[in-house]
Amino acid sequence: MKTTRHSTARFAICVDNSEYPASLELHKLYRVIPDEDAKKDGDLRIIDESGEDYLYPADYFLLIDMPRGIARALRESFARRVQHAG
């Protein structure tokens, strides 16, 4: 798994969508849902283009750390998107 630091990331950028071009957009920022079992298997639980969370190979993403204020704003934005979709 690629990561910028050794901490739990909440967001990741897609760097490989070769197996899932309809579900993942290359270079797009995705929300990561914590899932220790998936992590042990080398996967990440990602909210993809469908708006649902699915497991994808961790190597398809670059985990990123960001300032708390930016992370909070992104989490709130993702939450609003989910509320409007449902």
CSV table of C-alpha atoms in Angstrom, one decimal:
chain,number,residue,atom,x,y,z
A,1,MET,CA,0.0,0.0,0.0
A,2,LYS,CA,1.3,3.4,-0.9
A,3,THR,CA,1.1,6.2,1.7
A,4,THR,CA,2.6,9.6,2.3
A,5,ARG,CA,3.1,9.0,6.0
A,6,HIS,CA,2.6,6.2,8.5
A,7,SER,CA,-0.8,7.4,9.7
A,8,THR,CA,-4.4,6.4,9.0
A,9,ALA,CA,-5.6,8.4,6.0
A,10,ARG,CA,-9.2,9.2,5.3
A,11,PHE,CA,-8.7,10.1,1.7
A,12,ALA,CA,-6.9,8.6,-1.2
A,13,ILE,CA,-6.1,9.4,-4.8
A,14,CYS,CA,-6.7,6.8,-7.5
A,15,VAL,CA,-3.4,6.0,-9.3
A,16,ASP,CA,-4.6,2.9,-11.2
A,17,ASN,CA,-8.1,2.1,-12.5
A,18,SER,CA,-7.1,-0.4,-15.1
A,19,GLU,CA,-9.4,-3.2,-13.7
A,20,TYR,CA,-12.3,-0.9,-12.7
A,21,PRO,CA,-12.6,2.0,-15.2
A,22,ALA,CA,-16.3,2.4,-14.7
A,23,SER,CA,-16.0,2.5,-10.9
A,24,LEU,CA,-12.9,4.6,-10.4
A,25,GLU,CA,-11.6,7.7,-12.0
A,26,LEU,CA,-7.8,8.1,-12.4
A,27,HIS,CA,-6.4,10.9,-10.2
A,28,LYS,CA,-9.6,11.5,-8.4
A,29,LEU,CA,-9.8,11.9,-4.6
A,30,TYR,CA,-11.9,9.2,-2.8
A,31,ARG,CA,-13.1,8.9,0.7
A,32,VAL,CA,-11.6,5.9,2.6
A,33,ILE,CA,-13.8,4.0,5.1
A,34,PRO,CA,-11.7,2.4,7.9
A,35,ASP,CA,-11.8,-1.4,7.6
A,36,GLU,CA,-9.0,-3.3,9.4
A,37,ASP,CA,-10.0,-6.7,7.8
A,38,ALA,CA,-9.7,-5.2,4.4
A,39,LYS,CA,-6.4,-3.6,5.3
A,40,LYS,CA,-5.0,-7.0,6.4
A,41,ASP,CA,-6.0,-8.4,3.0
A,42,GLY,CA,-4.2,-5.5,1.1
A,43,ASP,CA,-7.5,-3.7,0.2
A,44,LEU,CA,-9.1,-0.4,0.9
A,45,ARG,CA,-12.8,0.3,1.4
A,46,ILE,CA,-13.5,3.2,-0.9
A,47,ILE,CA,-16.7,5.2,-1.7
A,48,ASP,CA,-16.6,4.9,-5.5
A,49,GLU,CA,-18.5,6.5,-8.4
A,50,SER,CA,-21.7,4.6,-7.4
A,51,GLY,CA,-21.7,6.4,-4.1
A,52,GLU,CA,-21.4,3.0,-2.3
A,53,ASP,CA,-18.4,1.6,-0.5
A,54,TYR,CA,-16.5,-1.3,-2.1
A,55,LEU,CA,-13.2,-3.0,-1.6
A,56,TYR,CA,-10.4,-2.2,-4.1
A,57,PRO,CA,-6.7,-3.2,-4.1
A,58,ALA,CA,-4.8,-0.7,-1.9
A,59,ASP,CA,-2.1,-0.4,-4.6
A,60,TYR,CA,-4.6,1.4,-6.8
A,61,PHE,CA,-4.5,4.4,-4.4
A,62,LEU,CA,-2.1,6.8,-2.8
A,63,LEU,CA,-3.2,7.6,0.7
A,64,ILE,CA,-2.9,11.2,1.6
A,65,ASP,CA,-2.6,13.2,4.8
A,66,MET,CA,-3.9,16.7,4.8
A,67,PRO,CA,-4.5,19.5,7.3
A,68,ARG,CA,-7.4,18.9,9.7
A,69,GLY,CA,-9.4,21.9,8.3
A,70,ILE,CA,-9.2,20.6,4.8
A,71,ALA,CA,-10.0,17.0,5.9
A,72,ARG,CA,-13.1,18.3,7.8
A,73,ALA,CA,-14.3,20.3,4.9
A,74,LEU,CA,-14.0,17.3,2.6
A,75,ARG,CA,-15.8,15.0,5.0
A,76,GLU,CA,-18.7,17.5,5.3
A,77,SER,CA,-18.8,17.8,1.5
A,78,PHE,CA,-18.9,14.0,1.1
A,79,ALA,CA,-21.6,13.8,3.7
A,80,ARG,CA,-23.8,16.4,1.9
A,81,ARG,CA,-23.3,14.5,-1.4
A,82,VAL,CA,-24.5,11.3,0.2
A,83,GLN,CA,-27.5,13.0,1.8
A,84,HIS,CA,-28.6,14.5,-1.5
A,85,ALA,CA,-28.1,11.2,-3.3
A,86,GLY,CA,-30.3,9.2,-0.9
